[in-house]
Amino acid sequence: MKTVASSQLPAPGGHYSQGVVAGNLLFVSGQLPFDPASGTFAEGIDAQFLQAMANVEAVLVAANATLASLVNVHIFLSDVAHWTTVNQHYARLLGDHKPARAIIPCGELHYGALVEITAIAELINPAQE
């Protein structure tokens, strides 16, 4: 097992790694929509979803992967009313690539975020420890 950290994101605020490589899979920890520059959330589901996805992508890049490497994505929403908006942005970002996915309405998220995203990606040539 190898941990992955993006220099583009703040260090985790809890006892976890931004990402963990096991075999040829990268497991990306839940990414909230923190703007790395300000440490705050933007207003609204559009901006928060796009930032959370950018944070997922930063972890992917740190492991030499891309959004096209995703095999499974879990999107946690504070309100099911955001489903359509999130689905539209997600489809635009991923295009023809359609990893397995779940959108989970879960109520209140940490720090009042509207969205949190976890992911699993396949690494073609994972670095060995």
Short mmCIF file of C-alpha atoms in Angstrom, two decimals:
data_model
loop_
_atom_site.label_atom_id
_atom_site.label_comp_id
_atom_site.label_asym_id
_atom_site.label_seq_id
_atom_site.Cartn_x
_atom_site.Cartn_y
_atom_site.Cartn_z
CA MET A 1 0.00 0.00 0.00
CA LYS A 2 1.24 3.48 -0.91
CA THR A 3 -0.26 6.84 0.03
CA VAL A 4 -0.78 9.64 -2.48
CA ALA A 5 -0.93 13.35 -1.72
CA SER A 6 -1.46 16.29 -4.03
CA SER A 7 0.67 19.36 -3.39
CA GLN A 8 -2.24 21.31 -4.91
CA LEU A 9 -4.51 20.52 -1.93
CA PRO A 10 -4.29 21.32 1.75
CA ALA A 11 -3.14 18.52 4.04
CA PRO A 12 -5.97 16.33 5.37
CA GLY A 13 -7.64 17.67 8.49
CA GLY A 14 -8.14 14.21 9.97
CA HIS A 15 -6.50 10.82 10.26
CA TYR A 16 -6.59 9.78 6.59
CA SER A 17 -4.67 10.04 3.32
CA GLN A 18 -5.88 11.93 0.25
CA GLY A 19 -5.40 8.73 -1.70
CA VAL A 20 -4.16 5.19 -1.26
CA VAL A 21 -2.81 2.90 -3.97
CA ALA A 22 -3.43 -0.81 -3.47
CA GLY A 23 -2.40 -3.00 -6.38
CA ASN A 24 -3.43 -1.12 -9.50
CA LEU A 25 -6.26 0.80 -7.83
CA LEU A 26 -6.23 4.31 -6.40
CA PHE A 27 -8.77 4.99 -3.66
CA VAL A 28 -9.48 8.73 -3.35
CA SER A 29 -10.72 9.86 0.04
CA GLY A 30 -13.81 12.02 0.28
CA GLN A 31 -13.13 15.41 -1.24
CA LEU A 32 -15.09 18.38 0.01
CA PRO A 33 -15.35 21.50 -2.16
CA PHE A 34 -12.59 23.43 -0.37
CA ASP A 35 -10.92 25.96 -2.64
CA PRO A 36 -7.21 25.20 -2.10
CA ALA A 37 -6.29 28.89 -2.38
CA SER A 38 -8.80 30.27 0.12
CA GLY A 39 -9.66 27.23 2.24
CA THR A 40 -13.34 28.09 1.93
CA PHE A 41 -16.35 26.86 -0.03
CA ALA A 42 -17.83 28.76 -2.94
CA GLU A 43 -21.57 29.45 -2.84
CA GLY A 44 -23.99 27.10 -4.54
CA ILE A 45 -24.03 23.53 -5.75
CA ASP A 46 -22.57 24.32 -9.20
CA ALA A 47 -19.36 25.82 -7.84
CA GLN A 48 -19.09 23.34 -4.98
CA PHE A 49 -19.50 20.29 -7.22
CA LEU A 50 -16.95 21.56 -9.74
CA GLN A 51 -14.45 22.31 -6.95
CA ALA A 52 -14.94 18.90 -5.32
CA MET A 53 -14.34 17.24 -8.71
CA ALA A 54 -11.23 19.41 -9.23
CA ASN A 55 -9.99 18.21 -5.84
CA VAL A 56 -10.60 14.57 -6.85
CA GLU A 57 -8.74 15.25 -10.08
CA ALA A 58 -5.79 16.74 -8.15
CA VAL A 59 -5.40 13.46 -6.25
CA LEU A 60 -5.70 11.52 -9.52
CA VAL A 61 -2.98 13.65 -11.12
CA ALA A 62 -0.71 13.08 -8.11
CA ALA A 63 -0.96 9.35 -8.90
CA ASN A 64 -0.44 9.88 -12.68
CA ALA A 65 -4.12 9.25 -13.43
CA THR A 66 -6.94 11.26 -15.01
CA LEU A 67 -10.72 11.43 -14.85
CA ALA A 68 -10.68 8.79 -17.61
CA SER A 69 -9.05 6.42 -15.08
CA LEU A 70 -12.11 6.47 -12.81
CA VAL A 71 -13.88 3.15 -12.33
CA ASN A 72 -16.21 4.07 -9.44
CA VAL A 73 -17.47 7.37 -8.03
CA HIS A 74 -19.64 8.09 -4.99
CA ILE A 75 -21.21 11.54 -4.79
CA PHE A 76 -22.74 12.48 -1.45
CA LEU A 77 -25.29 15.30 -1.59
CA SER A 78 -26.77 17.31 1.25
CA ASP A 79 -30.03 17.57 -0.70
CA VAL A 80 -31.48 15.29 -3.41
CA ALA A 81 -32.70 18.46 -5.17
CA HIS A 82 -29.08 18.92 -6.37
CA TRP A 83 -29.13 15.60 -8.29
CA THR A 84 -30.02 17.02 -11.73
CA THR A 85 -27.45 19.83 -11.55
CA VAL A 86 -24.70 17.47 -10.38
CA ASN A 87 -25.56 14.91 -13.05
CA GLN A 88 -25.33 17.56 -15.80
CA HIS A 89 -21.91 18.79 -14.65
CA TYR A 90 -20.68 15.22 -14.16
CA ALA A 91 -21.75 14.19 -17.68
CA ARG A 92 -20.04 17.25 -19.16
CA LEU A 93 -16.79 16.58 -17.27
CA LEU A 94 -16.63 12.86 -18.07
CA GLY A 95 -18.07 12.87 -21.59
CA ASP A 96 -18.35 9.35 -23.00
CA HIS A 97 -16.50 7.84 -20.01
CA LYS A 98 -19.08 6.28 -17.67
CA PRO A 99 -17.59 4.75 -14.53
CA ALA A 100 -19.85 3.02 -12.02
CA ARG A 101 -21.43 5.71 -9.86
CA ALA A 102 -23.74 6.31 -6.95
CA ILE A 103 -25.32 9.60 -5.93
CA ILE A 104 -26.22 9.39 -2.27
CA PRO A 105 -28.50 12.00 -0.69
CA CYS A 106 -27.28 12.00 2.89
CA GLY A 107 -28.35 15.20 4.58
CA GLU A 108 -25.86 17.47 6.31
CA LEU A 109 -22.19 17.13 5.33
CA HIS A 110 -19.12 18.22 7.28
CA TYR A 111 -18.57 21.98 7.51
CA GLY A 112 -21.92 22.53 5.79
CA ALA A 113 -20.69 21.39 2.37
CA LEU A 114 -23.32 20.65 -0.26
CA VAL A 115 -21.29 17.80 -1.82
CA GLU A 116 -18.50 15.32 -1.07
CA ILE A 117 -16.98 12.93 -3.62
CA THR A 118 -15.00 9.70 -3.23
CA ALA A 119 -13.57 7.74 -6.14
CA ILE A 120 -11.68 4.66 -7.24
CA ALA A 121 -9.42 4.78 -10.28
CA GLU A 122 -7.46 2.16 -12.17
CA LEU A 123 -3.77 2.91 -12.55
CA ILE A 124 -2.21 1.57 -15.73
CA ASN A 125 1.38 1.58 -14.42
CA PRO A 126 1.19 2.00 -10.64
CA ALA A 127 4.43 3.01 -8.96
CA GLN A 128 5.84 0.32 -6.72
CA GLU A 129 6.91 1.05 -3.16
#
